[in-house]
Amino acid sequence: MDRKIGTESEESDRRGRVHGRDVSTITNTTLPHALLKNPHEGLRPPLADYASCSLVSGDCLYYHYGCDGEDDRGWGCGYRTVQTMCSWLRSGPPPSLRAVQQLLVTIGDKPASFPGSRGWIGTCEAAMVLDQLYDVACRIVHVRSGGAELEGAARELHQHFLTHASPVMMGGDRDNSSKCVLGVCTGEQGSYLLIMDPHYYGPAPDKESLQRQGWVSWKRVQSLDQCSFYNLCLPQTKK
């Protein structure tokens, strides 16, 4: 479950940074199969007559449940979204699940018992990880429940992809499943989000099956839980 933020947006700079660390020393480089790059490519826009469509720019890998051999079903979706965001930031492997947990302990956000647990993480923790390991500040946007608020978030996302072009992490309270947002498309019928869902678990997937089964797809904003708040973690990268 994501944390409720008191203000609609805030910069992530809450802890002392752990700079000077080589990210490669805290990664898990053993993967049971090759990870898919840019599984969203080839998807058609959800609207034929859209007014604006904004997408991530650059390459990212699809990290999902069990992709490194660790069965994290039921608790690891936030970590997988973070790993996808890290893959966009650099070509090397991202931090392992355990390394993310240990980092959050080191900076004082989590108790010493956190590493090795099944504790969830959300957008605030994602912002701390990107800040600590890559020196990338993140903007957290809090979206109150309701269709009008969600449509407003779509406008924020258009601006983000045009300005920063990086993947976005999305999480909430009632809808507490982490999502990786790779694009937004808006027309007279409303807005759609291009979502890469980290909850897939199984054999190495291919791009076509992921798109066909809806693991990577356009989701109408109005189909999201209208009673849930959402937080967006927007890395403030240079396009």
Tab-separated table of C-alpha atoms in Angstrom:
chain	number	residue	atom	x	y	z
A	1	MET	CA	0.000	0.000	0.000
A	2	ASP	CA	1.244	3.461	-0.858
A	3	ARG	CA	1.703	6.217	1.707
A	4	LYS	CA	-0.771	9.084	1.834
A	5	ILE	CA	1.000	12.332	1.015
A	6	GLY	CA	-0.096	15.490	2.734
A	7	THR	CA	0.538	17.754	-0.246
A	8	GLU	CA	-0.164	17.145	-3.905
A	9	SER	CA	3.509	17.145	-4.844
A	10	GLU	CA	6.841	17.181	-3.113
A	11	GLU	CA	10.458	16.680	-4.019
A	12	SER	CA	12.222	13.571	-2.772
A	13	ASP	CA	15.175	14.663	-0.660
A	14	ARG	CA	14.179	13.311	2.736
A	15	ARG	CA	17.258	11.369	3.840
A	16	GLY	CA	21.010	11.770	3.797
A	17	ARG	CA	22.301	10.267	0.602
A	18	VAL	CA	24.572	7.254	0.389
A	19	HIS	CA	26.745	8.496	-2.446
A	20	GLY	CA	29.985	7.013	-3.683
A	21	ARG	CA	28.540	3.496	-3.858
A	22	ASP	CA	28.964	1.406	-6.982
A	23	VAL	CA	25.473	0.227	-7.921
A	24	SER	CA	26.961	-2.924	-9.455
A	25	THR	CA	28.049	-4.107	-6.016
A	26	ILE	CA	24.459	-4.329	-4.742
A	27	THR	CA	22.769	-5.931	-7.745
A	28	ASN	CA	21.590	-9.418	-8.522
A	29	THR	CA	23.120	-10.305	-11.858
A	30	THR	CA	21.714	-13.854	-12.038
A	31	LEU	CA	18.532	-13.994	-14.099
A	32	PRO	CA	16.837	-17.244	-15.205
A	33	HIS	CA	15.990	-15.785	-18.621
A	34	ALA	CA	16.588	-12.714	-20.729
A	35	LEU	CA	14.303	-9.811	-19.883
A	36	LEU	CA	12.164	-8.208	-22.547
A	37	LYS	CA	13.128	-4.746	-23.705
A	38	ASN	CA	10.350	-2.250	-24.421
A	39	PRO	CA	7.414	-4.716	-24.440
A	40	HIS	CA	5.060	-1.802	-25.135
A	41	GLU	CA	6.440	-1.250	-28.607
A	42	GLY	CA	3.962	-1.974	-31.372
A	43	LEU	CA	0.849	-1.184	-29.344
A	44	ARG	CA	-1.554	1.037	-31.217
A	45	PRO	CA	-2.906	4.182	-29.566
A	46	PRO	CA	-6.212	3.507	-27.790
A	47	LEU	CA	-7.953	6.335	-29.638
A	48	ALA	CA	-8.069	6.930	-33.370
A	49	ASP	CA	-8.735	10.656	-32.943
A	50	TYR	CA	-6.628	11.502	-29.903
A	51	ALA	CA	-5.704	15.092	-29.135
A	52	SER	CA	-2.341	14.251	-27.546
A	53	CYS	CA	-0.300	11.124	-26.925
A	54	SER	CA	2.914	11.219	-24.847
A	55	LEU	CA	5.244	8.255	-24.329
A	56	VAL	CA	8.407	7.278	-22.511
A	57	SER	CA	11.567	7.801	-24.546
A	58	GLY	CA	14.475	5.377	-24.333
A	59	ASP	CA	14.787	1.719	-23.403
A	60	CYS	CA	13.544	-0.117	-20.328
A	61	LEU	CA	13.318	-3.780	-19.330
A	62	TYR	CA	10.242	-5.618	-18.098
A	63	TYR	CA	10.866	-6.721	-14.505
A	64	HIS	CA	8.077	-8.849	-13.082
A	65	TYR	CA	7.289	-11.392	-10.364
A	66	GLY	CA	9.888	-14.160	-10.259
A	67	CYS	CA	12.030	-12.824	-13.111
A	68	ASP	CA	15.232	-13.331	-11.088
A	69	GLY	CA	14.211	-16.685	-9.596
A	70	GLU	CA	12.772	-15.193	-6.389
A	71	ASP	CA	9.078	-15.894	-5.884
A	72	ASP	CA	7.846	-12.499	-4.736
A	73	ARG	CA	4.184	-12.950	-5.622
A	74	GLY	CA	1.922	-10.943	-3.350
A	75	TRP	CA	4.523	-8.429	-2.162
A	76	GLY	CA	7.188	-7.618	-4.752
A	77	CYS	CA	5.354	-5.571	-7.379
A	78	GLY	CA	6.717	-2.245	-6.118
A	79	TYR	CA	10.289	-3.565	-6.215
A	80	ARG	CA	9.809	-4.780	-9.795
A	81	THR	CA	8.532	-1.398	-10.908
A	82	VAL	CA	11.583	0.210	-9.292
A	83	GLN	CA	13.851	-2.227	-11.144
A	84	THR	CA	12.209	-1.295	-14.441
A	85	MET	CA	12.757	2.391	-13.682
A	86	CYS	CA	16.400	1.664	-12.822
A	87	SER	CA	16.847	-0.193	-16.124
A	88	TRP	CA	15.790	2.969	-17.933
A	89	LEU	CA	18.326	5.055	-15.999
A	90	ARG	CA	21.341	2.871	-16.782
A	91	SER	CA	22.286	-0.202	-18.784
A	92	GLY	CA	23.657	-2.241	-15.857
A	93	PRO	CA	21.542	-4.500	-13.646
A	94	PRO	CA	19.348	-2.782	-11.046
A	95	PRO	CA	19.510	-3.473	-7.304
A	96	SER	CA	18.096	-6.789	-6.145
A	97	LEU	CA	15.017	-6.919	-3.922
A	98	ARG	CA	17.166	-7.577	-0.865
A	99	ALA	CA	19.508	-4.710	-1.791
A	100	VAL	CA	16.580	-2.289	-2.025
A	101	GLN	CA	15.457	-3.380	1.429
A	102	GLN	CA	18.935	-2.980	2.890
A	103	LEU	CA	19.331	0.457	1.366
A	104	LEU	CA	16.078	1.621	2.981
A	105	VAL	CA	17.417	0.409	6.332
A	106	THR	CA	20.753	2.170	5.790
A	107	ILE	CA	19.099	5.541	5.207
A	108	GLY	CA	16.848	5.107	8.242
A	109	ASP	CA	13.493	4.624	6.508
A	110	LYS	CA	12.964	0.989	7.551
A	111	PRO	CA	13.776	-1.062	10.673
A	112	ALA	CA	16.694	-3.473	10.814
A	113	SER	CA	14.282	-6.400	10.431
A	114	PHE	CA	13.185	-5.271	6.969
A	115	PRO	CA	15.787	-7.088	4.774
A	116	GLY	CA	14.536	-10.567	3.922
A	117	SER	CA	10.940	-9.681	4.789
A	118	ARG	CA	7.941	-9.460	2.478
A	119	GLY	CA	7.365	-5.816	3.285
A	120	TRP	CA	5.835	-3.776	0.495
A	121	ILE	CA	7.292	-0.596	-0.904
A	122	GLY	CA	5.559	2.260	-2.711
A	123	THR	CA	6.279	5.475	-4.541
A	124	CYS	CA	8.001	7.198	-1.615
A	125	GLU	CA	10.471	4.342	-1.209
A	126	ALA	CA	11.000	4.271	-4.982
A	127	ALA	CA	11.929	7.959	-4.895
A	128	MET	CA	14.452	7.329	-2.108
A	129	VAL	CA	16.088	4.471	-4.037
A	130	LEU	CA	16.485	6.505	-7.237
A	131	ASP	CA	17.833	9.448	-5.265
A	132	GLN	CA	20.334	7.352	-3.340
A	133	LEU	CA	21.657	5.157	-6.146
A	134	TYR	CA	21.408	7.402	-9.194
A	135	ASP	CA	21.245	10.920	-7.753
A	136	VAL	CA	17.885	11.395	-9.483
A	137	ALA	CA	15.332	13.440	-7.573
A	138	CYS	CA	11.700	12.460	-7.939
A	139	ARG	CA	8.489	14.407	-7.743
A	140	ILE	CA	5.636	12.722	-5.860
A	141	VAL	CA	2.180	13.724	-7.075
A	142	HIS	CA	-0.742	12.810	-4.834
A	143	VAL	CA	-4.005	12.211	-6.695
A	144	ARG	CA	-7.160	12.265	-4.611
A	145	SER	CA	-9.916	9.786	-5.466
A	146	GLY	CA	-12.393	10.584	-8.209
A	147	GLY	CA	-12.549	10.806	-11.996
A	148	ALA	CA	-11.813	14.531	-12.233
A	149	GLU	CA	-8.663	14.147	-10.131
A	150	LEU	CA	-7.472	11.234	-12.252
A	151	GLU	CA	-7.992	13.189	-15.452
A	152	GLY	CA	-5.942	15.968	-13.877
A	153	ALA	CA	-3.179	13.428	-13.242
A	154	ALA	CA	-3.231	12.571	-16.935
A	155	ARG	CA	-2.342	16.183	-17.694
A	156	GLU	CA	0.558	15.943	-15.225
A	157	LEU	CA	1.757	12.821	-17.024
A	158	HIS	CA	1.648	14.465	-20.444
A	159	GLN	CA	3.896	17.213	-19.116
A	160	HIS	CA	6.227	14.688	-17.480
A	161	PHE	CA	6.760	12.602	-20.606
A	162	LEU	CA	7.292	15.705	-22.726
A	163	THR	CA	9.802	17.140	-20.246
A	164	HIS	CA	11.519	14.129	-18.658
A	165	ALA	CA	10.447	11.084	-20.744
A	166	SER	CA	11.118	8.588	-17.919
A	167	PRO	CA	8.911	5.705	-16.660
A	168	VAL	CA	6.555	6.560	-13.802
A	169	MET	CA	5.595	4.455	-10.793
A	170	MET	CA	1.945	4.516	-9.718
A	171	GLY	CA	0.483	3.140	-6.473
A	172	GLY	CA	-2.517	3.692	-4.227
A	173	ASP	CA	-4.413	2.582	-1.146
A	174	ARG	CA	-7.559	0.647	-2.171
A	175	ASP	CA	-5.871	-0.091	-5.478
A	176	ASN	CA	-2.521	-1.008	-3.968
A	177	SER	CA	-1.051	-2.802	-6.989
A	178	SER	CA	2.067	-1.113	-8.298
A	179	LYS	CA	1.961	-0.039	-11.932
A	180	CYS	CA	4.628	1.246	-14.300
A	181	VAL	CA	3.210	4.006	-16.500
A	182	LEU	CA	4.908	4.394	-19.886
A	183	GLY	CA	2.550	6.779	-21.636
A	184	VAL	CA	-0.695	8.721	-21.676
A	185	CYS	CA	-3.188	9.353	-24.470
A	186	THR	CA	-6.051	11.865	-24.285
A	187	GLY	CA	-9.024	12.561	-26.516
A	188	GLU	CA	-12.615	13.708	-26.285
A	189	GLN	CA	-13.548	10.409	-24.599
A	190	GLY	CA	-11.027	10.934	-21.798
A	191	SER	CA	-7.533	9.675	-21.080
A	192	TYR	CA	-5.790	6.309	-21.203
A	193	LEU	CA	-2.584	5.236	-19.463
A	194	LEU	CA	-0.048	2.881	-21.008
A	195	ILE	CA	0.594	0.493	-18.112
A	196	MET	CA	3.223	-2.215	-17.779
A	197	ASP	CA	1.996	-4.554	-15.054
A	198	PRO	CA	4.743	-6.263	-12.965
A	199	HIS	CA	2.399	-8.986	-11.656
A	200	TYR	CA	3.104	-11.464	-14.454
A	201	TYR	CA	4.564	-14.739	-13.135
A	202	GLY	CA	5.580	-17.627	-15.338
A	203	PRO	CA	7.886	-18.695	-18.168
A	204	ALA	CA	9.836	-16.109	-20.115
A	205	PRO	CA	7.145	-14.087	-21.889
A	206	ASP	CA	7.191	-12.691	-25.394
A	207	LYS	CA	6.013	-9.253	-26.400
A	208	GLU	CA	2.970	-10.445	-28.313
A	209	SER	CA	1.587	-12.599	-25.495
A	210	LEU	CA	2.125	-9.840	-22.911
A	211	GLN	CA	0.171	-7.400	-25.021
A	212	ARG	CA	-2.526	-9.923	-25.932
A	213	GLN	CA	-3.057	-10.928	-22.294
A	214	GLY	CA	-3.125	-7.340	-21.060
A	215	TRP	CA	0.086	-7.285	-19.011
A	216	VAL	CA	1.186	-4.353	-21.160
A	217	SER	CA	-1.808	-2.367	-22.337
A	218	TRP	CA	-3.696	0.904	-22.500
A	219	LYS	CA	-6.040	1.327	-19.523
A	220	ARG	CA	-8.782	3.916	-19.488
A	221	VAL	CA	-8.347	6.329	-16.576
A	222	GLN	CA	-12.018	5.898	-15.697
A	223	SER	CA	-11.442	2.134	-15.261
A	224	LEU	CA	-9.162	2.790	-12.263
A	225	ASP	CA	-10.604	2.527	-8.755
A	226	GLN	CA	-12.519	5.771	-8.304
A	227	CYS	CA	-12.449	5.361	-4.498
A	228	SER	CA	-8.668	4.969	-4.262
A	229	PHE	CA	-6.106	7.721	-3.996
A	230	TYR	CA	-3.009	7.323	-6.130
A	231	ASN	CA	0.576	8.531	-5.872
A	232	LEU	CA	2.802	9.062	-8.886
A	233	CYS	CA	6.594	8.918	-8.644
A	234	LEU	CA	8.012	11.024	-11.481
A	235	PRO	CA	11.817	10.905	-11.898
A	236	GLN	CA	13.079	14.385	-12.732
A	237	THR	CA	15.479	13.269	-15.427
A	238	LYS	CA	16.798	15.215	-18.380
A	239	LYS	CA	15.227	14.274	-21.677
